[in-house]
Short mmCIF file of N, CA and C in Angstrom, two decimals:
data_model
loop_
_atom_site.label_atom_id
_atom_site.label_comp_id
_atom_site.label_asym_id
_atom_site.label_seq_id
_atom_site.Cartn_x
_atom_site.Cartn_y
_atom_site.Cartn_z
N MET S 912 0.77 -1.27 -0.03
CA MET S 912 0.01 -0.02 0.01
C MET S 912 0.85 1.30 0.00
N SER S 913 0.68 2.20 -1.00
CA SER S 913 1.25 3.37 -0.83
C SER S 913 0.41 4.61 -0.70
N LEU S 914 0.86 5.70 0.15
CA LEU S 914 0.06 6.65 0.35
C LEU S 914 0.09 7.59 -0.93
N LYS S 915 -0.86 8.36 -1.00
CA LYS S 915 -1.10 9.08 -2.12
C LYS S 915 -1.13 10.57 -1.71
N SER S 916 -0.53 11.36 -2.21
CA SER S 916 -0.36 12.94 -1.57
C SER S 916 -1.19 13.81 -2.50
N ASP S 917 -1.99 14.74 -1.75
CA ASP S 917 -2.87 15.53 -2.20
C ASP S 917 -1.85 16.82 -2.74
N VAL S 918 -0.58 16.94 -2.68
CA VAL S 918 0.31 17.92 -3.11
C VAL S 918 0.57 18.03 -4.75
N PRO S 919 0.12 19.17 -5.25
CA PRO S 919 0.46 18.93 -6.76
C PRO S 919 1.81 18.54 -7.02
N ALA S 920 1.91 17.92 -8.17
CA ALA S 920 3.48 17.14 -8.41
C ALA S 920 4.55 18.50 -8.45
N ALA S 921 4.33 19.68 -8.93
CA ALA S 921 5.13 20.55 -9.26
C ALA S 921 5.86 20.90 -7.74
N TRP S 922 5.24 20.92 -6.87
CA TRP S 922 5.81 21.01 -5.13
C TRP S 922 6.68 19.97 -5.10
N GLN S 923 7.85 20.38 -4.51
CA GLN S 923 9.07 19.26 -4.10
C GLN S 923 9.51 19.84 -2.78
N LEU S 924 10.19 18.93 -2.18
CA LEU S 924 10.91 19.21 -0.84
C LEU S 924 12.24 19.56 -1.22
N SER S 925 12.58 20.79 -0.63
CA SER S 925 13.86 21.63 -0.95
C SER S 925 14.75 20.57 -0.06
N PRO S 926 16.18 20.31 -0.79
CA PRO S 926 17.34 20.10 0.08
C PRO S 926 17.61 21.08 1.08
N ARG S 927 17.24 22.16 0.95
CA ARG S 927 17.72 23.33 1.91
C ARG S 927 17.20 22.90 3.29
N TYR S 928 16.01 22.21 3.45
CA TYR S 928 15.20 22.01 4.53
C TYR S 928 16.27 21.06 5.45
N MET S 929 16.40 21.50 6.67
CA MET S 929 17.33 20.56 7.64
C MET S 929 16.30 20.19 8.63
N SER S 930 16.05 19.00 9.22
CA SER S 930 15.19 18.52 10.15
C SER S 930 15.83 18.54 11.56
N ARG S 931 16.24 19.56 11.87
CA ARG S 931 17.08 19.89 13.03
C ARG S 931 16.10 20.96 13.96
N LEU S 932 16.13 20.60 15.19
CA LEU S 932 15.48 21.62 15.99
C LEU S 932 16.82 22.32 16.86
N TRP S 933 16.74 23.59 16.43
CA TRP S 933 17.75 24.42 17.06
C TRP S 933 17.16 25.05 18.31
N LEU S 934 18.34 25.23 19.35
CA LEU S 934 18.21 25.58 20.78
C LEU S 934 17.42 26.86 20.57
N SER S 935 16.33 27.33 21.24
CA SER S 935 15.83 28.34 21.19
C SER S 935 15.60 29.26 22.31
N SER S 936 15.80 28.39 23.61
CA SER S 936 15.93 29.05 24.89
C SER S 936 16.28 28.24 25.89
N ILE S 937 16.64 28.93 26.90
CA ILE S 937 17.12 28.16 28.47
C ILE S 937 16.15 28.42 29.49
N GLY S 938 15.61 27.74 30.13
CA GLY S 938 14.48 27.96 31.21
C GLY S 938 15.06 27.29 32.41
N VAL S 939 14.45 28.13 33.61
CA VAL S 939 14.89 27.34 35.03
C VAL S 939 13.55 27.36 35.37
N THR S 940 13.07 26.20 36.15
CA THR S 940 11.86 25.97 36.96
C THR S 940 11.98 25.62 38.35
N GLN S 941 11.00 25.86 39.34
CA GLN S 941 11.00 25.57 40.64
C GLN S 941 10.39 24.25 40.62
N GLY S 942 10.88 22.98 40.81
CA GLY S 942 10.14 21.77 40.78
C GLY S 942 10.43 21.45 39.25
N LYS S 943 9.79 20.10 38.88
CA LYS S 943 10.09 19.63 37.38
C LYS S 943 9.41 20.59 36.35
N PRO S 944 9.78 20.66 35.29
CA PRO S 944 9.12 21.90 34.36
C PRO S 944 7.82 21.48 34.03
N GLU S 945 7.09 20.34 34.03
CA GLU S 945 5.55 20.00 33.71
C GLU S 945 4.80 20.67 34.92
N ASN S 946 5.72 21.01 36.10
CA ASN S 946 4.38 21.70 37.11
C ASN S 946 4.33 23.39 36.81
N LEU S 947 5.02 23.66 35.64
CA LEU S 947 4.81 25.11 35.27
C LEU S 947 5.35 26.22 36.15
N MET S 948 6.29 25.81 37.10
CA MET S 948 6.70 27.12 37.86
C MET S 948 8.08 27.72 37.49
N ASP S 949 7.80 28.27 36.35
CA ASP S 949 8.88 29.04 35.35
C ASP S 949 9.43 30.24 36.30
N LEU S 950 10.72 30.05 36.33
CA LEU S 950 11.17 31.56 37.09
C LEU S 950 11.72 32.37 35.86
N LYS S 951 11.45 33.68 36.22
CA LYS S 951 11.72 34.80 35.40
C LYS S 951 13.33 35.27 35.70
N PRO S 952 13.88 35.21 34.75
CA PRO S 952 15.53 35.51 34.96
C PRO S 952 15.77 37.00 35.21
N GLU S 953 16.67 37.46 35.78
CA GLU S 953 17.26 38.92 35.93
C GLU S 953 18.16 39.09 34.61
N THR S 954 18.03 40.21 33.90
CA THR S 954 18.89 40.57 32.83
C THR S 954 20.09 41.47 33.41
N LYS S 955 21.23 41.03 33.43
CA LYS S 955 22.38 41.65 33.62
C LYS S 955 23.48 41.91 32.42
N LYS S 956 24.05 43.04 32.53
CA LYS S 956 24.93 43.47 31.45
C LYS S 956 26.39 43.09 31.95
N VAL S 957 27.15 42.22 31.17
CA VAL S 957 28.47 41.64 31.59
C VAL S 957 29.31 42.05 30.24
N ASN S 958 30.26 42.82 30.52
CA ASN S 958 31.20 43.21 29.39
C ASN S 958 30.47 43.45 28.24
N GLY S 959 29.50 44.46 28.31
CA GLY S 959 28.64 44.72 27.32
C GLY S 959 27.59 43.63 26.44
N GLU S 960 27.58 42.56 27.23
CA GLU S 960 26.69 41.56 26.50
C GLU S 960 25.45 41.48 27.73
N ASN S 961 24.28 41.21 27.28
CA ASN S 961 23.11 40.88 28.30
C ASN S 961 23.12 39.37 28.68
N TRP S 962 23.05 39.06 29.95
CA TRP S 962 22.99 37.93 30.35
C TRP S 962 21.57 37.58 31.21
N SER S 963 21.02 36.37 30.93
CA SER S 963 19.93 35.91 31.97
C SER S 963 20.61 35.34 33.16
N VAL S 964 20.07 35.69 34.29
CA VAL S 964 20.68 35.02 35.62
C VAL S 964 19.34 34.68 36.43
N TRP S 965 19.53 33.28 36.99
CA TRP S 965 18.46 32.99 37.91
C TRP S 965 19.29 32.53 39.35
N GLU S 966 18.74 33.11 40.21
CA GLU S 966 19.18 32.66 41.59
C GLU S 966 18.65 31.39 41.94
N THR S 967 19.47 30.38 42.31
CA THR S 967 19.05 28.95 42.52
C THR S 967 19.24 28.54 43.86
N GLU S 968 19.57 29.49 44.83
CA GLU S 968 19.66 29.04 46.41
C GLU S 968 18.64 28.41 46.84
N ARG S 969 18.78 27.33 47.25
CA ARG S 969 17.63 26.61 47.84
C ARG S 969 17.29 27.14 49.49
N GLY S 970 15.99 27.26 49.75
CA GLY S 970 15.80 27.40 51.12
C GLY S 970 15.49 26.28 52.11
N SER S 971 15.32 25.11 51.36
CA SER S 971 14.91 23.99 51.91
C SER S 971 15.18 22.90 51.24
N ASP S 972 15.17 21.61 52.03
CA ASP S 972 15.61 20.33 51.20
C ASP S 972 14.42 19.66 50.47
N LYS S 973 13.00 20.08 50.35
CA LYS S 973 11.95 19.47 49.88
C LYS S 973 12.31 19.44 48.42
N GLU S 974 11.90 18.38 47.93
CA GLU S 974 11.99 17.97 46.25
C GLU S 974 11.25 19.00 45.55
N THR S 975 10.02 19.59 46.16
CA THR S 975 9.49 20.86 45.25
C THR S 975 9.89 21.93 45.04
N ASP S 976 11.11 22.08 46.37
CA ASP S 976 11.80 23.56 46.13
C ASP S 976 13.12 23.27 45.06
N ARG S 977 13.34 22.02 44.70
CA ARG S 977 14.47 21.79 43.76
C ARG S 977 14.36 22.46 42.32
N TYR S 978 15.33 23.04 42.02
CA TYR S 978 15.40 24.04 40.75
C TYR S 978 15.77 22.90 39.44
N TRP S 979 15.31 23.36 38.50
CA TRP S 979 15.46 22.34 37.18
C TRP S 979 15.91 23.21 36.10
N VAL S 980 16.97 22.96 35.31
CA VAL S 980 17.28 23.74 34.13
C VAL S 980 16.69 22.96 33.09
N SER S 981 16.47 23.63 31.81
CA SER S 981 15.63 23.15 30.68
C SER S 981 16.30 23.65 29.41
N CYS S 982 17.01 22.90 28.38
CA CYS S 982 17.33 23.35 27.25
C CYS S 982 16.25 23.34 26.14
N ILE S 983 15.45 24.29 25.54
CA ILE S 983 14.41 24.29 24.80
C ILE S 983 14.47 24.50 23.61
N TYR S 984 14.18 23.50 22.66
CA TYR S 984 14.49 23.22 21.40
C TYR S 984 13.09 23.54 20.49
N GLY S 985 13.45 24.04 19.05
CA GLY S 985 12.36 24.30 18.29
C GLY S 985 11.03 25.10 18.72
N HIS S 986 11.39 26.12 19.36
CA HIS S 986 10.26 26.93 19.94
C HIS S 986 9.22 25.99 20.79
N GLU S 987 9.80 25.27 21.80
CA GLU S 987 9.16 24.51 22.62
C GLU S 987 8.54 23.29 22.40
N GLN S 988 9.07 22.76 21.35
CA GLN S 988 8.74 21.36 20.70
C GLN S 988 9.28 20.41 21.70
N ILE S 989 10.74 20.45 22.10
CA ILE S 989 11.21 19.55 22.92
C ILE S 989 11.84 20.29 24.03
N TRP S 990 11.68 19.59 25.19
CA TRP S 990 12.66 20.25 26.33
C TRP S 990 13.53 19.25 27.15
N LEU S 991 14.80 19.48 27.08
CA LEU S 991 15.50 18.46 27.79
C LEU S 991 15.95 19.14 29.04
N THR S 992 15.74 18.35 30.12
CA THR S 992 15.82 19.06 31.32
C THR S 992 16.53 18.18 32.30
N GLN S 993 17.24 18.78 33.48
CA GLN S 993 17.76 17.94 34.36
C GLN S 993 17.80 18.82 35.89
N PRO S 994 17.90 18.03 36.89
CA PRO S 994 18.01 18.87 38.04
C PRO S 994 19.19 19.64 38.08
N ILE S 995 19.10 20.82 38.79
CA ILE S 995 20.33 21.67 39.10
C ILE S 995 20.78 21.36 40.42
N PRO S 996 22.10 21.01 40.56
CA PRO S 996 22.67 20.39 41.84
C PRO S 996 22.43 21.55 43.06
N ALA S 997 22.17 20.61 44.11
CA ALA S 997 21.68 21.49 45.37
C ALA S 997 22.53 22.64 45.92
N SER S 998 23.99 22.26 45.37
CA SER S 998 25.01 23.22 45.80
C SER S 998 25.04 24.57 44.90
N SER S 999 24.43 24.52 43.96
CA SER S 999 24.69 25.94 43.04
C SER S 999 23.78 26.94 43.75
N THR S 1000 24.24 28.03 43.28
CA THR S 1000 23.59 29.42 44.04
C THR S 1000 22.84 30.09 42.75
N ARG S 1001 23.31 29.95 41.39
CA ARG S 1001 22.95 30.85 40.38
C ARG S 1001 23.39 30.00 39.01
N CYS S 1002 22.49 30.40 38.11
CA CYS S 1002 22.59 29.89 37.03
C CYS S 1002 22.28 31.03 35.85
N LYS S 1003 23.42 31.03 34.80
CA LYS S 1003 23.34 32.32 33.97
C LYS S 1003 23.72 31.82 32.61
N THR S 1004 23.23 32.37 31.69
CA THR S 1004 23.39 32.23 30.13
C THR S 1004 23.37 33.21 29.51
N ARG S 1005 24.12 33.29 28.30
CA ARG S 1005 24.33 34.71 27.63
C ARG S 1005 22.70 34.69 26.72
N ASN S 1006 22.28 35.94 26.59
CA ASN S 1006 21.00 35.98 25.89
C ASN S 1006 21.46 35.88 24.25
N PHE S 1007 20.62 35.16 23.46
CA PHE S 1007 20.82 34.64 22.40
C PHE S 1007 19.51 34.83 21.52
#
C-alpha cells in the first residue's frame, strides 16, 4: 500500500530543509518543568553583553523546592531537562 499525496506534483521538498531543532531558549523552573513553575531571570549586562541570571539558592531540602534547568528546542517542541545541583546558587546564560 502506498500513500497518495494531495500536493501538486510541481511542489518538491527542498534539500535546503534541515530536520534539526535549534536551541531556542533556556529555562529554569522550581520543581519539574511540567509543574509550570517557570522562574523569570534577571537581565544583567556583563562586558557589554546581556545575560539571563537565575538565583537558585535553595531555602529547604524539599523536592518541590528543587530547581531544574531546561534546554528548549524548536520553539518549545522539545525540552531537555535536569535538576540543578543543590550546591548551585546561580545559573546564567548569554542572551541569544
